[in-house]
PDB file of C-alpha atoms in Angstrom:
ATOM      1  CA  UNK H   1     -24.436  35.474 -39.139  1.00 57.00           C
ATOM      2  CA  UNK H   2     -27.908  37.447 -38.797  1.00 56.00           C
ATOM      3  CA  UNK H   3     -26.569  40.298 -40.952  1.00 60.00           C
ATOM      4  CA  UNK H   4     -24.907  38.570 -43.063  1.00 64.00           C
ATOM      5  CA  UNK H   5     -28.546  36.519 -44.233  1.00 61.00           C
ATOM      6  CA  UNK H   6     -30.428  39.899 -43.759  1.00 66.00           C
ATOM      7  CA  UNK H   7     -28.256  41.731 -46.881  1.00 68.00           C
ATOM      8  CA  UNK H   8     -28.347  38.416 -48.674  1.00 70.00           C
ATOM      9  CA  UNK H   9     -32.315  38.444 -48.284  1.00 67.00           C
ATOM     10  CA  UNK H  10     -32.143  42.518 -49.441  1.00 70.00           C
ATOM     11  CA  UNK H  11     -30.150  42.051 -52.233  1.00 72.00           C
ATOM     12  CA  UNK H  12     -32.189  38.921 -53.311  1.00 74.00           C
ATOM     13  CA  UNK H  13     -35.641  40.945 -53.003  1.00 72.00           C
ATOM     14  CA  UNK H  14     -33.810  44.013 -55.618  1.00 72.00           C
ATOM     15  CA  UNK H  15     -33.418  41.062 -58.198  1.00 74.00           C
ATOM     16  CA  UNK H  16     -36.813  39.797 -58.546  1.00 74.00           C
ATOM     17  CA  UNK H  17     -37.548  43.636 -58.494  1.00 71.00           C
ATOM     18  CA  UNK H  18     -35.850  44.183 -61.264  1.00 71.00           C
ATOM     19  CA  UNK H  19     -36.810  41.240 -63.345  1.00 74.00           C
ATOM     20  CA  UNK H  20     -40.389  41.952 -62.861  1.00 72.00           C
ATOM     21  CA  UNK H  21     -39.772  45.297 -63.946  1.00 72.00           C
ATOM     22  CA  UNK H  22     -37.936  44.145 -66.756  1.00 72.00           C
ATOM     23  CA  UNK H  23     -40.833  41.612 -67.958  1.00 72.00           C
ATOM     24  CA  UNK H  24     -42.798  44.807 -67.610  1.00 67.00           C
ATOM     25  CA  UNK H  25     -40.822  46.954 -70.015  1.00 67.00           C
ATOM     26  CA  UNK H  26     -40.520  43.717 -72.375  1.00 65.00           C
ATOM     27  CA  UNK H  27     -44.429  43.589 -71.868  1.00 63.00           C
ATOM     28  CA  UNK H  28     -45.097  47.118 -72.925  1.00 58.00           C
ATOM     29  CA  UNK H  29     -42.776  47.358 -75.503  1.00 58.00           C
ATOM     30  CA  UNK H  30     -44.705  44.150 -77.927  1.00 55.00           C
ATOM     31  CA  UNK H  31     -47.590  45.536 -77.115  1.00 54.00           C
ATOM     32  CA  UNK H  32     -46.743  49.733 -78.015  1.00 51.00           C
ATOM     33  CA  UNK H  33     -48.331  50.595 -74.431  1.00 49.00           C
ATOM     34  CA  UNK H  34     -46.079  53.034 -72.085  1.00 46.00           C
ATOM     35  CA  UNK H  35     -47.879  52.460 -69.255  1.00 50.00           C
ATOM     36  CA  UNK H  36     -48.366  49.584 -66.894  1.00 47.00           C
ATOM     37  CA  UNK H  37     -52.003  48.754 -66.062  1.00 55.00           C
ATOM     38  CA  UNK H  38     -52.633  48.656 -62.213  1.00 60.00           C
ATOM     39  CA  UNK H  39     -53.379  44.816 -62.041  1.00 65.00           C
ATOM     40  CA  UNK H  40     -49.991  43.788 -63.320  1.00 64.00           C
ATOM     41  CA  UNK H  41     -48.460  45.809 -60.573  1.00 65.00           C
ATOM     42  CA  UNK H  42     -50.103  44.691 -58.128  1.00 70.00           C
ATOM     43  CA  UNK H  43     -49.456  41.306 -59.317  1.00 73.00           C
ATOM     44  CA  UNK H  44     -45.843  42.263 -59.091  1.00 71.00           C
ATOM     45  CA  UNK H  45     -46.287  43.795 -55.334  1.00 75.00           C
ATOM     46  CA  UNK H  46     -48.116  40.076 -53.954  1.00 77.00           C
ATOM     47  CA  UNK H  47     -45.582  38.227 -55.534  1.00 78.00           C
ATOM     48  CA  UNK H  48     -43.054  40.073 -53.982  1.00 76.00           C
ATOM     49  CA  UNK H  49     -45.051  40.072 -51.101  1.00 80.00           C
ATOM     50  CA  UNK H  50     -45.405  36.724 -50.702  1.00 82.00           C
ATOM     51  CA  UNK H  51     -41.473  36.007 -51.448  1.00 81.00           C
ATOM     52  CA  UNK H  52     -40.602  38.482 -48.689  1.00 81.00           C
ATOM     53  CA  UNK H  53     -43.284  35.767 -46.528  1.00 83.00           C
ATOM     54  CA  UNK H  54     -41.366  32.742 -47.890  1.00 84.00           C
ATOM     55  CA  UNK H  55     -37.699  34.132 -46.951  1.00 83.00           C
ATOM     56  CA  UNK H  56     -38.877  35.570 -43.210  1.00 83.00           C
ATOM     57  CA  UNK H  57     -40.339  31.995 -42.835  1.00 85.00           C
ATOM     58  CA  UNK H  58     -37.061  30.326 -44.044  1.00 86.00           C
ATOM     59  CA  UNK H  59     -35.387  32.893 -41.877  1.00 86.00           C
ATOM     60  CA  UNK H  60     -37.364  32.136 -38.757  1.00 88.00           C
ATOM     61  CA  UNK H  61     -37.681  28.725 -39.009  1.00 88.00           C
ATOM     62  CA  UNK H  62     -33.502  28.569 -39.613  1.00 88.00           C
ATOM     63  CA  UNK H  63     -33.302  30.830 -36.640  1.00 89.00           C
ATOM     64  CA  UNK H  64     -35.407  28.191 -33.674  1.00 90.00           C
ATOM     65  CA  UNK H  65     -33.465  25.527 -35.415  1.00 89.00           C
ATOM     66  CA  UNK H  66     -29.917  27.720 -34.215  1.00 91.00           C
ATOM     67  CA  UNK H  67     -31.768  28.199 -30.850  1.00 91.00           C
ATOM     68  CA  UNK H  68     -32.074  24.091 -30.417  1.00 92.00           C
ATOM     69  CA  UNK H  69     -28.690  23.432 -31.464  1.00 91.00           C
ATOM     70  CA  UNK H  70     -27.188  25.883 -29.316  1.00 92.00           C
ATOM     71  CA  UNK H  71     -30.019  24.768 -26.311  1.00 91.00           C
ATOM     72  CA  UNK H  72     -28.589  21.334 -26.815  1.00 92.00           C
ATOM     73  CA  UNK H  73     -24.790  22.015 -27.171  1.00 92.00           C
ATOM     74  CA  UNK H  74     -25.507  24.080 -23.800  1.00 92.00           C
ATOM     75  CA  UNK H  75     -26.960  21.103 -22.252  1.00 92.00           C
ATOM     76  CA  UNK H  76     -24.269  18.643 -23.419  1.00 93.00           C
ATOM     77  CA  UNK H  77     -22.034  21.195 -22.047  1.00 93.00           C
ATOM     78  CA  UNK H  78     -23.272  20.977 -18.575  1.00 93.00           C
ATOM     79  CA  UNK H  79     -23.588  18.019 -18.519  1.00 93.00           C
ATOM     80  CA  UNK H  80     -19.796  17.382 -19.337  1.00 93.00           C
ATOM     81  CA  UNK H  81     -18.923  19.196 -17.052  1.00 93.00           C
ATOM     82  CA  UNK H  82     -21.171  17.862 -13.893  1.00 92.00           C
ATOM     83  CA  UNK H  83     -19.775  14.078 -15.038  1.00 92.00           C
ATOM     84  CA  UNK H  84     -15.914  15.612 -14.886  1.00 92.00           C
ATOM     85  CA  UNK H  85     -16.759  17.121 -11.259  1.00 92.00           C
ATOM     86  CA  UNK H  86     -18.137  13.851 -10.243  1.00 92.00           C
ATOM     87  CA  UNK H  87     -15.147  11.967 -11.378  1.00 92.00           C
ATOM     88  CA  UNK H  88     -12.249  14.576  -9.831  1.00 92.00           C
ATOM     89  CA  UNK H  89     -14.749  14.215  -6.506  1.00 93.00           C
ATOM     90  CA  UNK H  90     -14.230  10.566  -6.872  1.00 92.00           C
ATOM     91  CA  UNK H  91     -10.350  10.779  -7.428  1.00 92.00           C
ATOM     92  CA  UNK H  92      -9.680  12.875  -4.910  1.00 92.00           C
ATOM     93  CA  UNK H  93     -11.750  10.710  -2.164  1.00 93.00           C
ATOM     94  CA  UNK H  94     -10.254   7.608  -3.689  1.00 92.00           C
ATOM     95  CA  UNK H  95      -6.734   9.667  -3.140  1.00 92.00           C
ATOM     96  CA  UNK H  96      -7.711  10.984   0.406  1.00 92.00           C
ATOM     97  CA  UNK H  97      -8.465   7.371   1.645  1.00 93.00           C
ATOM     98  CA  UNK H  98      -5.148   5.449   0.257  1.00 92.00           C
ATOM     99  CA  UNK H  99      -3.382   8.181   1.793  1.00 93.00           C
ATOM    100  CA  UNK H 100      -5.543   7.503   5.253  1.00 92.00           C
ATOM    101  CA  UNK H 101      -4.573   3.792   4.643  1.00 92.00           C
ATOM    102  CA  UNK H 102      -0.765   4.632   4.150  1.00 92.00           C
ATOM    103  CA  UNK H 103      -0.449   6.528   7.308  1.00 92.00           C
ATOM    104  CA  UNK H 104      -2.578   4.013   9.336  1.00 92.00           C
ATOM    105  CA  UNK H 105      -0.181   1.419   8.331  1.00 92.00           C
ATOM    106  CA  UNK H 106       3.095   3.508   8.295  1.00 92.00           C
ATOM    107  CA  UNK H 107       2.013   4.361  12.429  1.00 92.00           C
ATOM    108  CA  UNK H 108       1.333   0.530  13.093  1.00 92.00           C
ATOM    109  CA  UNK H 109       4.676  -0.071  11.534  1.00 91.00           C
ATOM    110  CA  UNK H 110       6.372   2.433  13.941  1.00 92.00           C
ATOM    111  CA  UNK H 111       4.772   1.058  16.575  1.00 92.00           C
ATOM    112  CA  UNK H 112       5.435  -2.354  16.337  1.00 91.00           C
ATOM    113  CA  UNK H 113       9.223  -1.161  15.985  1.00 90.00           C
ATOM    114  CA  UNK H 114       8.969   0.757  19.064  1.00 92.00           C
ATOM    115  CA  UNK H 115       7.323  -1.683  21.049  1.00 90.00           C
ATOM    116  CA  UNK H 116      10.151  -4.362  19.435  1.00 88.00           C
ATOM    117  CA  UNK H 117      12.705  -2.284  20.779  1.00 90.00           C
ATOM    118  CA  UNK H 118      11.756  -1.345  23.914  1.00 90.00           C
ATOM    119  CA  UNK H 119      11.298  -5.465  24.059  1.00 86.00           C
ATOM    120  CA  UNK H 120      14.603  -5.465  22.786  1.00 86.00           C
ATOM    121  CA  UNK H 121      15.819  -3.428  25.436  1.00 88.00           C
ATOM    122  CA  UNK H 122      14.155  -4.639  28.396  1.00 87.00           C
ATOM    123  CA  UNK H 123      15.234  -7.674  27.920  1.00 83.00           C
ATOM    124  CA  UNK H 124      19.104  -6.689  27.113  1.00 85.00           C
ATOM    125  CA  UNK H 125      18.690  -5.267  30.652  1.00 86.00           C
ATOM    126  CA  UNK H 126      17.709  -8.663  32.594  1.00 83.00           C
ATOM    127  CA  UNK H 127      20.524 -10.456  31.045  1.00 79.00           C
ATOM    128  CA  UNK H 128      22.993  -7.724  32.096  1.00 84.00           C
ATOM    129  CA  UNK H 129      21.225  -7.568  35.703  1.00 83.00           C
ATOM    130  CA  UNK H 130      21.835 -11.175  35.768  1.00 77.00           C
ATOM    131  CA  UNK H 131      24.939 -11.379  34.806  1.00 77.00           C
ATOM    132  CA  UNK H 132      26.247  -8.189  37.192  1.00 80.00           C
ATOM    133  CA  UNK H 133      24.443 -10.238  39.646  1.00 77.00           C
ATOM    134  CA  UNK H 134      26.538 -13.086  38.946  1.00 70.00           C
ATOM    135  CA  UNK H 135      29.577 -10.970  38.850  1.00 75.00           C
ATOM    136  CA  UNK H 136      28.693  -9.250  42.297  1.00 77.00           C
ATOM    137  CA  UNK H 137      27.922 -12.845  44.176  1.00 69.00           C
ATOM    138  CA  UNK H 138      31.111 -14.028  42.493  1.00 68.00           C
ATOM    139  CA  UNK H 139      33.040 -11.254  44.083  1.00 72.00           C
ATOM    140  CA  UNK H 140      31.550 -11.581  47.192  1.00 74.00           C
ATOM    141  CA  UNK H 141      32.758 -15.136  47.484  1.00 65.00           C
ATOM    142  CA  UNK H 142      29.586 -17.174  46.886  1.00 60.00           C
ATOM    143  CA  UNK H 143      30.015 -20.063  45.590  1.00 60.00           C
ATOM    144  CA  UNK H 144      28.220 -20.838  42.098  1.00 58.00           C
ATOM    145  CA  UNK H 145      29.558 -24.255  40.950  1.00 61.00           C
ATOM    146  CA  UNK H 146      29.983 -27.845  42.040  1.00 59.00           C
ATOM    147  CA  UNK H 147      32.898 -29.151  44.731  1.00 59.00           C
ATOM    148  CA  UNK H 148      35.878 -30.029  42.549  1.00 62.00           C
ATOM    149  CA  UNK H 149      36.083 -33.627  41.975  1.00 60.00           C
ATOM    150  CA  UNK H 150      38.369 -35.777  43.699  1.00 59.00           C
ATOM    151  CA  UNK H 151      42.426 -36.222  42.392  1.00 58.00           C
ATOM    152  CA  UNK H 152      42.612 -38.399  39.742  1.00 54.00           C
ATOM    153  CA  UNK H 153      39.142 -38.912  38.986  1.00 54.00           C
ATOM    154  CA  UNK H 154      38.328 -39.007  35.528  1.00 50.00           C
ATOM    155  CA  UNK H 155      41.753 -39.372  34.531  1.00 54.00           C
ATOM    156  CA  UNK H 156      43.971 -41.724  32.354  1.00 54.00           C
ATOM    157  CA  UNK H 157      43.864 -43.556  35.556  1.00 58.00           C
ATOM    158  CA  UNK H 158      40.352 -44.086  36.485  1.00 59.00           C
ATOM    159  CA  UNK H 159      38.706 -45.817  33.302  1.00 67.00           C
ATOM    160  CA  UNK H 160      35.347 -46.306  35.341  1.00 81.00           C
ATOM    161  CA  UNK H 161      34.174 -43.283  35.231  1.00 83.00           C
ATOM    162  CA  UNK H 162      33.062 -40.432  32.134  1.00 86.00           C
ATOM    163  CA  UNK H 163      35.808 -37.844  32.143  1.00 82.00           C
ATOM    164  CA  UNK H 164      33.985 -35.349  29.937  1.00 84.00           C
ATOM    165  CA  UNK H 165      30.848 -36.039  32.262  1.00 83.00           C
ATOM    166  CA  UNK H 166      32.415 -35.407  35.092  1.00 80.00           C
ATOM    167  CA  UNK H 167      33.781 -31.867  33.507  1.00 80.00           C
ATOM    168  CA  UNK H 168      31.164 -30.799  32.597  1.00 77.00           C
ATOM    169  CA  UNK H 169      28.230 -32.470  34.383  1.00 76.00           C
ATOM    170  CA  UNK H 170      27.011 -33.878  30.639  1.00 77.00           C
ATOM    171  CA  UNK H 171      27.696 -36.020  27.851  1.00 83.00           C
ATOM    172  CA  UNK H 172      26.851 -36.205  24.528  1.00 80.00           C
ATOM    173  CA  UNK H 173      26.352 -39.787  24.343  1.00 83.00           C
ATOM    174  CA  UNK H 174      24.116 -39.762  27.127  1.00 79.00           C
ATOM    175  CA  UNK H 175      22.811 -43.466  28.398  1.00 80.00           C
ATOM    176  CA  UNK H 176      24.868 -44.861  25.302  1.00 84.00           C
ATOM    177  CA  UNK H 177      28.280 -43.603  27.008  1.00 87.00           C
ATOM    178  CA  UNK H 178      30.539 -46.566  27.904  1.00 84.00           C
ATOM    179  CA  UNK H 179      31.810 -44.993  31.219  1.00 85.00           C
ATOM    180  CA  UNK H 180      29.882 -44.281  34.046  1.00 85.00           C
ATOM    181  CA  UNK H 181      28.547 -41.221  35.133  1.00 84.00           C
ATOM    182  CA  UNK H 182      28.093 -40.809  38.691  1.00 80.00           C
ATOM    183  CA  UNK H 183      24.566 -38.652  39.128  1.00 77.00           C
ATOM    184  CA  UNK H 184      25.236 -36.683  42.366  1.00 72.00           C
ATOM    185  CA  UNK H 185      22.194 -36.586  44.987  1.00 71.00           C
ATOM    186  CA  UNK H 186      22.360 -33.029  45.456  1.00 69.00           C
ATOM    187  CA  UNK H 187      24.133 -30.532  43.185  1.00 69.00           C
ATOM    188  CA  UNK H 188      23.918 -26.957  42.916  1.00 70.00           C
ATOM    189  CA  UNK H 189      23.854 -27.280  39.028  1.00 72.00           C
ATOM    190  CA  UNK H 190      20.608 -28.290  37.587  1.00 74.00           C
ATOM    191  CA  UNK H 191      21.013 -29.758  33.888  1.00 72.00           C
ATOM    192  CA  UNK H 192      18.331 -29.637  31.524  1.00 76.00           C
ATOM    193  CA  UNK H 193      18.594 -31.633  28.507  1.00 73.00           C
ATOM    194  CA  UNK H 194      17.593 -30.074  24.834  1.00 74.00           C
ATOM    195  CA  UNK H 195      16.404 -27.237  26.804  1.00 78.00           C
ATOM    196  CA  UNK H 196      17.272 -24.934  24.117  1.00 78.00           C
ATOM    197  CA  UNK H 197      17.002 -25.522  20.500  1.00 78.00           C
ATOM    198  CA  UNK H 198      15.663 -23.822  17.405  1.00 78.00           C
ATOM    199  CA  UNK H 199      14.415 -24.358  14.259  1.00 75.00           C
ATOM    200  CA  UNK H 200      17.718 -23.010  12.546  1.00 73.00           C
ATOM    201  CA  UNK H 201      19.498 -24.663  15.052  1.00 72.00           C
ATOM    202  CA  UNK H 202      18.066 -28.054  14.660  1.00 73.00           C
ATOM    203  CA  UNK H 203      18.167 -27.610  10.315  1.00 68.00           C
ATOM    204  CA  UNK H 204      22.660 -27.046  11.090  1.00 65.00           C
ATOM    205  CA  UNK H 205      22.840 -29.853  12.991  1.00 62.00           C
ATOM    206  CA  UNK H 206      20.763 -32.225  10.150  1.00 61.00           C
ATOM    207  CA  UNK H 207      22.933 -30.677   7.286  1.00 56.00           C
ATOM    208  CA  UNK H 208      26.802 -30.806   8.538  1.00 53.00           C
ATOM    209  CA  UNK H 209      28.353 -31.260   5.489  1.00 53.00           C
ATOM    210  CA  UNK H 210      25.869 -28.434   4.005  1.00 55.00           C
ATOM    211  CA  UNK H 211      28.115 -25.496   4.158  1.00 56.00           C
ATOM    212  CA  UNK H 212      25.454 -22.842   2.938  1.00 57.00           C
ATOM    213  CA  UNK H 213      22.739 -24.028   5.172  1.00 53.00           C
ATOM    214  CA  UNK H 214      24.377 -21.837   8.171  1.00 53.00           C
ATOM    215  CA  UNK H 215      23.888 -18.612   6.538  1.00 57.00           C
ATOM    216  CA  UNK H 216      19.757 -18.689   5.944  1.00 63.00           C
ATOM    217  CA  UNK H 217      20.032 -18.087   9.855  1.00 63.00           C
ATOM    218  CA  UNK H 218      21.605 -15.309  11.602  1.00 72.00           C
ATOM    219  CA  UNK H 219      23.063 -15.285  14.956  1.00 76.00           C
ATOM    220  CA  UNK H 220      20.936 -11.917  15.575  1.00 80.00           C
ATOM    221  CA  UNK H 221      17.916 -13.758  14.960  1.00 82.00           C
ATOM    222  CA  UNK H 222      19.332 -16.735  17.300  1.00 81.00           C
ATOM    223  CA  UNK H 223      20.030 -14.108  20.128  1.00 82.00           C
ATOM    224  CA  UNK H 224      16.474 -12.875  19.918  1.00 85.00           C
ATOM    225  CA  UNK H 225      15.386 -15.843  20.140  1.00 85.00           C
ATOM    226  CA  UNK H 226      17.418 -16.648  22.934  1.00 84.00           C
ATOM    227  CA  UNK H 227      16.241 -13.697  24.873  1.00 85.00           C
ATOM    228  CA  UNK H 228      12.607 -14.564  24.400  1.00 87.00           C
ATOM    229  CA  UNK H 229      13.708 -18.456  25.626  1.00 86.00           C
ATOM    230  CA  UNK H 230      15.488 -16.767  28.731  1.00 86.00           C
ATOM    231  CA  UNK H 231      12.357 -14.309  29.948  1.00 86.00           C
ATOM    232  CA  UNK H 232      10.420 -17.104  29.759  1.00 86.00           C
ATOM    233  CA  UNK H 233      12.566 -19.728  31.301  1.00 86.00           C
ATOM    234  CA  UNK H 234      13.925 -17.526  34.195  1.00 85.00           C
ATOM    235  CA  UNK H 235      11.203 -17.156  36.155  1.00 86.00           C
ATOM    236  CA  UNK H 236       9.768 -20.931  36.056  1.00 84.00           C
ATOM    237  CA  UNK H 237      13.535 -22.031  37.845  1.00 82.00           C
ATOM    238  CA  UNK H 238      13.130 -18.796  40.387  1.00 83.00           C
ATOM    239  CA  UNK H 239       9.778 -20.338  41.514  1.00 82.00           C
ATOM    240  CA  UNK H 240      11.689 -22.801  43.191  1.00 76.00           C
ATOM    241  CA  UNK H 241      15.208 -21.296  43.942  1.00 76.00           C
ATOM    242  CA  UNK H 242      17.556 -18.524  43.631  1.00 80.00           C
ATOM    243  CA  UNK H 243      19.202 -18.726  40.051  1.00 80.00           C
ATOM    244  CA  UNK H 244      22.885 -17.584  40.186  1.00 80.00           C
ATOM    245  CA  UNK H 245      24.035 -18.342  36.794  1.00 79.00           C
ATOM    246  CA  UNK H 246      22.645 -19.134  33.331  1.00 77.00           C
ATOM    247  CA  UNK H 247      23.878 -21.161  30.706  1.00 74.00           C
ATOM    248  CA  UNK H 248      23.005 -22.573  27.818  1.00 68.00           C
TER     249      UNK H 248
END
């Protein structure tokens, strides 16, 4: 510290004192004379003079070299800590804007779900509306399906014509069927073939004997599917009549 180099500079300043002195007295002594002319001391005084110079410059020049160091290490110091404000500022804005990005997509997420299920719902509510339709009309006494075919026909006994096709108003060998299938020229049913099929659908049917193939589609996701078939469907057959029941 400063007063540490001051009483080292002190005590340094006594010691050449005293050895000049002491030349002095060895001085006088050879040559038998007790007193010290005036030139030798002040020879003594400028030397000591100009040590006392020497050390104050030494002690001046160490001191503006302390002042730089500590002007610098102030300087690196600020300059620390502008660069660490400038990063946290970045952090945090980086922070603020995935969290901005996370609840953007977290609300586009809920409302896709929403609007799903209230899809979802809707259309849960036309198939029951259809079918309490059906019910009511069925109650009432309307008639919904085709005139009951005539005794005996498509029986052991008549070999002419397509049983199953004449059950159901299909068959699954179509134009390759061996029996005949009497196409009525007005019917209340309408059949429309492969009018509903889907991918997962289609992929069962190609691997029968591919037990696991089943499972990669879910009869939820066939149902859905279903329901988006039917509100589309529906409407096209009401253009052109009243639809009293649905099947597929």
């Amino acid at each position: 510290s400063h007063q540490k180099y001051r009483a080292i500079l002190k005590k340094e300043k006594r010691k050449k004192k005293r050895q000049a002195l002491a030349k002095l007295r060895d001085s006088e002594a050879a040559e038998k004379d007790e007193s010290v002319s005036e030139e030798e001391e002040e020879e003594v005084e400028e030397e000591e003079e100009e040590e006392e110079k020497k050390l104050e410059a030494e002690r001046q020049k160490l001191h503006e070299q302390w002042l730089l160091r500590e002007e610098k290490a102030q300087e690196e110091f600020k300059l620390k800590k502008e660069k660490e404000e400038a990063a946290r500022k970045r952090q945090e804005e980086e922070e603020r804007k995935i969290k901005e990005e996370w609840e953007e997509q977290q609300r586009k997420e809920r409302e896709v779900a929403q609007q799903k299920q209230q899809e979802k719902k809707e259309r849960e509510a036309a198939v029951q509306r259809m079918l309490d339709q059906a019910e009511s009309q069925l109650e009432n006494g309307v008639s919904w399906h085709n005139p009951e075919p005539p005794e005996n026909l498509g029986t052991e006994k008549d070999r002419a014509n397509c049983p199953f096709y004449i059950k159901t108003g299909s068959c699954r060998f179509g134009d390759r069927c061996s029996r005949k299938h009497n196409y009525p020229t007005s019917s209340k049913t309408l059949l429309v073939r492969g009018m509903f099929i889907t991918f997962g659908m289609e992929q069962c049917r190609r691997d029968d004997y591919d037990t696991d193939a089943s499972l990669e589609y879910s009869d939820e996701e066939t149902y859905q599917q279903f329901l988006e078939f039917y509100e589309d469907v529906l409407p096209e057959f009401q253009n052109v009549g009243k639809v009293v029941q649905f099947k597929v």
